[in-house]
PDB file of C-alpha atoms in Angstrom:
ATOM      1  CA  UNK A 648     -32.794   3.443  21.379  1.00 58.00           C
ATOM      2  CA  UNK A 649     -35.152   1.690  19.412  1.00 63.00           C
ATOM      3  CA  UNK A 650     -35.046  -1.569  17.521  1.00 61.00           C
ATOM      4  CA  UNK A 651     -34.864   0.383  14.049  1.00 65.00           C
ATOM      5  CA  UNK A 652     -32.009   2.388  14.981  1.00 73.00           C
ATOM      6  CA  UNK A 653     -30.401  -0.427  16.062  1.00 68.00           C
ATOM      7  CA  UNK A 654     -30.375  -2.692  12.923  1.00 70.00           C
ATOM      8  CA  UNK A 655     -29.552   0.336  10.939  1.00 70.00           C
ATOM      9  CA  UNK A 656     -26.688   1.021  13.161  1.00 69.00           C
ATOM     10  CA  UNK A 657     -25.562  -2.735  13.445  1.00 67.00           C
ATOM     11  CA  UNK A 658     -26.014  -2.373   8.973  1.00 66.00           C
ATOM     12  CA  UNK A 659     -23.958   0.439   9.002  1.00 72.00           C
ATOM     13  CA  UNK A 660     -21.271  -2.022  10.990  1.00 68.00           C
ATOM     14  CA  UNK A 661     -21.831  -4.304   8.943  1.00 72.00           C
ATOM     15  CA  UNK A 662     -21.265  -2.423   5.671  1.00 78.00           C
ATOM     16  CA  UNK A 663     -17.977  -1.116   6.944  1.00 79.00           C
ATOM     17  CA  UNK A 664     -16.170  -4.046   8.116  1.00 83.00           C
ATOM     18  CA  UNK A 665     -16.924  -5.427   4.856  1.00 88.00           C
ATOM     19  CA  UNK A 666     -15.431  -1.977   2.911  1.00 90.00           C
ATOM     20  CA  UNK A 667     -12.536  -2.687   5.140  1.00 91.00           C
ATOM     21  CA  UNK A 668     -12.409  -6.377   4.261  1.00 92.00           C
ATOM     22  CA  UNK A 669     -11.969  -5.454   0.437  1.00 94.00           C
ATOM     23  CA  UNK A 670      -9.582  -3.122   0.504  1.00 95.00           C
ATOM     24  CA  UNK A 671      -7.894  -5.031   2.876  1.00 94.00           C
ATOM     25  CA  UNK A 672      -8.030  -7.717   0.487  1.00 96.00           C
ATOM     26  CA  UNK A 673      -7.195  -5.143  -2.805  1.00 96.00           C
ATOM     27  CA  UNK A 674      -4.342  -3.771  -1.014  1.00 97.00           C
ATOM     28  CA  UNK A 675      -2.966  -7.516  -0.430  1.00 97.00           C
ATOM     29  CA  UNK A 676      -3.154  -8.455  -4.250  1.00 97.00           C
ATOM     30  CA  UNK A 677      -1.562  -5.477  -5.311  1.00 96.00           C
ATOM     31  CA  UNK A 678       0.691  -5.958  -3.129  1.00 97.00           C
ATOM     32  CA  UNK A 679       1.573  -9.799  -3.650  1.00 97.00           C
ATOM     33  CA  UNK A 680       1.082  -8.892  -7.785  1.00 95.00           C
ATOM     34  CA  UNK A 681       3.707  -6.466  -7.408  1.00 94.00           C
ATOM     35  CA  UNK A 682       6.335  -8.071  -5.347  1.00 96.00           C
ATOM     36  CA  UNK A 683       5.897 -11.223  -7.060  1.00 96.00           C
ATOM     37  CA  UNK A 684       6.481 -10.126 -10.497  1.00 94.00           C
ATOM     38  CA  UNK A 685       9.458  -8.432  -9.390  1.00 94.00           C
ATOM     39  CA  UNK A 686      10.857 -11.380  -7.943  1.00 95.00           C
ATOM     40  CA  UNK A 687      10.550 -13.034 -11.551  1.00 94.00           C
ATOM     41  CA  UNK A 688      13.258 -10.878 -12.619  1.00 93.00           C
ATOM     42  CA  UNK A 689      15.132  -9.147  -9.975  1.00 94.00           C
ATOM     43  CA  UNK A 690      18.013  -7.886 -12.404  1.00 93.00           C
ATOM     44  CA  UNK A 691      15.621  -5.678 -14.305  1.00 91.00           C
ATOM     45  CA  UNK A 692      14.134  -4.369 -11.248  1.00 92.00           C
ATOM     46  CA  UNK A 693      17.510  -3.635  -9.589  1.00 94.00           C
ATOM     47  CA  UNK A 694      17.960  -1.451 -13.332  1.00 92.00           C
ATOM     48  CA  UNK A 695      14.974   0.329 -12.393  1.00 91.00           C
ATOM     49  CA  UNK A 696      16.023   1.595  -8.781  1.00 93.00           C
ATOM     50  CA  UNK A 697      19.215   1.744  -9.981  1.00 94.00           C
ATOM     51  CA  UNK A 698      17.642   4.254 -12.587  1.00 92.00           C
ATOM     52  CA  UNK A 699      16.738   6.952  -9.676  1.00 93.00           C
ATOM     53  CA  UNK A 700      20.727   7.173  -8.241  1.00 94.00           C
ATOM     54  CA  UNK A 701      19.675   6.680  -4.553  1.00 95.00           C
ATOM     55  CA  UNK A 702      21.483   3.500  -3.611  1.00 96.00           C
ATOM     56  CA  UNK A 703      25.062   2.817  -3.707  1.00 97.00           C
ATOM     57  CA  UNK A 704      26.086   0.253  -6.422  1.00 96.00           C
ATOM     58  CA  UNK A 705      26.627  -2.381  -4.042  1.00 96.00           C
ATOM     59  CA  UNK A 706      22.928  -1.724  -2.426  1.00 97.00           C
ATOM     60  CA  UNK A 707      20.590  -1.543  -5.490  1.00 97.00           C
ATOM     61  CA  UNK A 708      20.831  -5.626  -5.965  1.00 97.00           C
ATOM     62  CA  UNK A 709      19.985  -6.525  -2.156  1.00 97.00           C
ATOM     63  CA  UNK A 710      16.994  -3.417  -2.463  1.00 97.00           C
ATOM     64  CA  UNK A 711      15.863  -5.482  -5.739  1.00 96.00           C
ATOM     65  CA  UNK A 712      15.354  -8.439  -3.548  1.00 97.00           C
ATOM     66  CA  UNK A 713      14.592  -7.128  -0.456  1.00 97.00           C
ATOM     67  CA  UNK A 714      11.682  -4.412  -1.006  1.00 96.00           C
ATOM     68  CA  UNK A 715       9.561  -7.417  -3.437  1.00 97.00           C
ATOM     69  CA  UNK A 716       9.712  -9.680  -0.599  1.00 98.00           C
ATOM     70  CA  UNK A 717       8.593  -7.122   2.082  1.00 97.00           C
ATOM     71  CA  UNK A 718       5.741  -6.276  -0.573  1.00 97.00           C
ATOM     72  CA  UNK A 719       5.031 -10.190  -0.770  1.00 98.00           C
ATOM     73  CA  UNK A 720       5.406 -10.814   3.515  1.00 97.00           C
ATOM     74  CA  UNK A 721       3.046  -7.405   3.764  1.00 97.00           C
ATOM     75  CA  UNK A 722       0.400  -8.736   1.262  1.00 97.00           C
ATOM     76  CA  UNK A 723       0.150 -12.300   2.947  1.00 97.00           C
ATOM     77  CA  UNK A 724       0.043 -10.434   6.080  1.00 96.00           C
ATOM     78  CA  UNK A 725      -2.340  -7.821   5.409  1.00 95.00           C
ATOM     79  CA  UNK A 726      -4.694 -10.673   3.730  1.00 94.00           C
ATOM     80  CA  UNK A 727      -4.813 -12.470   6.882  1.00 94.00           C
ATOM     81  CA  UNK A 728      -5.073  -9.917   9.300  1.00 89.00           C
ATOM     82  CA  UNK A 729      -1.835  -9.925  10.741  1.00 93.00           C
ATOM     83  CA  UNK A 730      -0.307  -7.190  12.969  1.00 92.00           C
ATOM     84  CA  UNK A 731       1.806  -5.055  11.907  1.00 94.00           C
ATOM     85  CA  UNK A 732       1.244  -5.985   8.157  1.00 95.00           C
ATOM     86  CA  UNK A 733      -0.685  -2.501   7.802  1.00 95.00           C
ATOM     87  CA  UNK A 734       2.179  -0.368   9.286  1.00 96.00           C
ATOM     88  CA  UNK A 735       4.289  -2.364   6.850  1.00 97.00           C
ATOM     89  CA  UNK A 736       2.337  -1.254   3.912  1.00 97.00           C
ATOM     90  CA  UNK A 737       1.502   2.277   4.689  1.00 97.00           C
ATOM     91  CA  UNK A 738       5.743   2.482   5.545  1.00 97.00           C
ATOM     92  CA  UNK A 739       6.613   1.394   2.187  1.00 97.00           C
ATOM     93  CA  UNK A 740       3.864   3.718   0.552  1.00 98.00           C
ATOM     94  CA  UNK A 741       5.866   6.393   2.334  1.00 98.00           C
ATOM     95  CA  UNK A 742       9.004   5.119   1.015  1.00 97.00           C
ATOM     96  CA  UNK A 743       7.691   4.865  -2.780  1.00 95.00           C
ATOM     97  CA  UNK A 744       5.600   8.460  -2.542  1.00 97.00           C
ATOM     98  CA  UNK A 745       9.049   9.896  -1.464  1.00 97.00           C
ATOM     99  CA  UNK A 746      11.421   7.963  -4.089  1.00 95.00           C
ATOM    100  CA  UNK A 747       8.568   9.019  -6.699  1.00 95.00           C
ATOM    101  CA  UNK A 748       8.281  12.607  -5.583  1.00 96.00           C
ATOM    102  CA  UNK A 749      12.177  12.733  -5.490  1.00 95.00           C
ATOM    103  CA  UNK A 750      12.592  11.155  -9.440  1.00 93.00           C
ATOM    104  CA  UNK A 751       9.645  14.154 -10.548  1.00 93.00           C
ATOM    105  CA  UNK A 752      11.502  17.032  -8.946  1.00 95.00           C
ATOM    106  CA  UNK A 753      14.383  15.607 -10.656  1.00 92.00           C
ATOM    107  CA  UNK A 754      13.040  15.244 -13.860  1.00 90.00           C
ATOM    108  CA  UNK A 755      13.819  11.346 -14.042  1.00 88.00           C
ATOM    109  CA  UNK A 756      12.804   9.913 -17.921  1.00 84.00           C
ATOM    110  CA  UNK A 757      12.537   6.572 -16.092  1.00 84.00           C
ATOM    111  CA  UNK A 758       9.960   3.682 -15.562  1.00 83.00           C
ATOM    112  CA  UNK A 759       8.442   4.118 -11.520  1.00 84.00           C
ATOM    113  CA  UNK A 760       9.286   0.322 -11.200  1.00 85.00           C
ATOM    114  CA  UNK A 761       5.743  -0.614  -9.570  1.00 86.00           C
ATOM    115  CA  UNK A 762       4.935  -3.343 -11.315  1.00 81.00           C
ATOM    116  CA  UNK A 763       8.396  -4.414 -12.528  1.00 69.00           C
ATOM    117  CA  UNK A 764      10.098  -3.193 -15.441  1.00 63.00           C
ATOM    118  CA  UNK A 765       7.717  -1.809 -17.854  1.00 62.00           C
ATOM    119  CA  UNK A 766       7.056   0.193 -21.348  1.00 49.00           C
ATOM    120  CA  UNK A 767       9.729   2.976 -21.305  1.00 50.00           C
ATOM    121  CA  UNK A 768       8.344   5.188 -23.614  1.00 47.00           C
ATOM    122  CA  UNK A 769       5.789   5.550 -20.376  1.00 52.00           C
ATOM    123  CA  UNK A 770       8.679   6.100 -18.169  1.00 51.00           C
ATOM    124  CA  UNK A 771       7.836  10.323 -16.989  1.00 50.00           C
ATOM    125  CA  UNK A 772       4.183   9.875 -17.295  1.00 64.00           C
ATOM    126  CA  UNK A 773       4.428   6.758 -15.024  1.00 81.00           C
ATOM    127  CA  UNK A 774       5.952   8.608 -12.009  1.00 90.00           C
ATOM    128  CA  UNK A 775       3.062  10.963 -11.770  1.00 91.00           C
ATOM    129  CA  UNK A 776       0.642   8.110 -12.182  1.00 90.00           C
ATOM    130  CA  UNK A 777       2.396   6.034  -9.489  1.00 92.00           C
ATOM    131  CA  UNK A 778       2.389   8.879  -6.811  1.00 94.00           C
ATOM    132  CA  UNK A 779      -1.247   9.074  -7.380  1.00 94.00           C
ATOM    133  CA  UNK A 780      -2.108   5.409  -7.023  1.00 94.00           C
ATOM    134  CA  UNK A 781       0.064   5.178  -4.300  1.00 96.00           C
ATOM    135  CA  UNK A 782      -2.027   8.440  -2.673  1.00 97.00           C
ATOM    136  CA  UNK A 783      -5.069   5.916  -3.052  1.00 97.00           C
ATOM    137  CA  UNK A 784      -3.359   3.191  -1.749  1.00 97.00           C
ATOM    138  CA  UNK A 785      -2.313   5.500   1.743  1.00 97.00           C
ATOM    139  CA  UNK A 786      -5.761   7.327   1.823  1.00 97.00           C
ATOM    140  CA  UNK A 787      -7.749   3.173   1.743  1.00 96.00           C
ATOM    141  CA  UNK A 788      -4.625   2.522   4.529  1.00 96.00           C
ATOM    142  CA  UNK A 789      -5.592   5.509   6.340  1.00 94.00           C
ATOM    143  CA  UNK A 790      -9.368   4.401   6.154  1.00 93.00           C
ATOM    144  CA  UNK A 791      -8.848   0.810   7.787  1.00 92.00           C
ATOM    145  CA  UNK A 792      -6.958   2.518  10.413  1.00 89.00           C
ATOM    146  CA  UNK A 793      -9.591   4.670  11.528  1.00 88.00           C
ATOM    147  CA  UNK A 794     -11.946   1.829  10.947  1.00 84.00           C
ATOM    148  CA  UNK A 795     -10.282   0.089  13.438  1.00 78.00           C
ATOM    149  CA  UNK A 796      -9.846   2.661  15.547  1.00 71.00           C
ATOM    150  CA  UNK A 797     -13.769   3.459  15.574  1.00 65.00           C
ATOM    151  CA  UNK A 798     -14.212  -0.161  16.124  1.00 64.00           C
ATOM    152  CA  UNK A 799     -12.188  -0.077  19.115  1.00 62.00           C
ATOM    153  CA  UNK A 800     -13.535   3.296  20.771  1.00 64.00           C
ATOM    154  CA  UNK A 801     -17.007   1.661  20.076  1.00 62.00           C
ATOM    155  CA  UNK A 802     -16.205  -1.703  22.117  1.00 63.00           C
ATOM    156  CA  UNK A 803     -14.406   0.852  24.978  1.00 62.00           C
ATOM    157  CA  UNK A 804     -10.950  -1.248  24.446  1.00 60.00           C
ATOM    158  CA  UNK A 805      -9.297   2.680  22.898  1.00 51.00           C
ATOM    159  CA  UNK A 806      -6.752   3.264  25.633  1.00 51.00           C
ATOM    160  CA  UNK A 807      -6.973   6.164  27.253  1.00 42.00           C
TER     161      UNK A 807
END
């Protein structure tokens, strides 16, 4: 191999870890954005969820709290590389792409509840917009993991 094919491969390294580094980092303010602006005001939040009639009564106030602080953990995670922080996210992606898919078969006039409470006169429109960011939120997920899974075939630690 010669030394020109080598520095382009090493660039092409190079380039990718960084890709992976920003939407690492992308996915981690969206994440920490979202979570923490539902945590300003959990009560309209738990409205919103509340809104798609999947929770008992008694659940819907411990989801409002609960899923904004697992977005807030998995963005501080996923910023600083900690394990597990991407199976986090890309489980709660799941979660939302099914709860949004559910409230469109449905019908559901209702905000998505991304980004907290927002304009209802968006509220339809807004469901099919979420599942679609969320789609490009799973499909950058699904691109760090076989980042790092080309990263680890390359270095011969992929287990067998």
């Amino acid at each position: 191999m010669g030394v020109g094919s080598l520095k382009a491969r090493m660039h092409r390294f190079l380039a990718l870890a960084t890709v992976e580094r920003g939407i690492r980092w992308a996915l981690a303010g969206i994440f920490l954005y979202s979570g923490l602006v539902k945590l300003a005001d959990p009560a309209r939040f738990a409205t919103v969820i509340a809104g798609f009639g999947l929770l008992p009564e008694g659940l819907v106030v411990p989801a409002a709290l609960l899923l904004p602080a697992l977005e807030v953990v998995a963005g501080t995670g996923i910023f600083l590389a900690v394990r597990g922080s991407l199976a986090l996210i890309a489980g709660m992606l799941i979660l939302f792409m099914a709860v949004l898919l559910y409230g469109i078969h449905l019908g559901l006039d209702i905000d998505c509840g991304c980004f907290g409470p927002e304009d209802p006169e968006q509220a339809y429109k807004s469901l099919r917009v979420a599942l679609v960011r969320d789609a490009v939120m799973m499909a950058a997920v699904l691109f760090v993991y076989w980042r790092r899974d080309l990263v680890r075939w390359r270095t011969g630690r992929l287990k067998q």
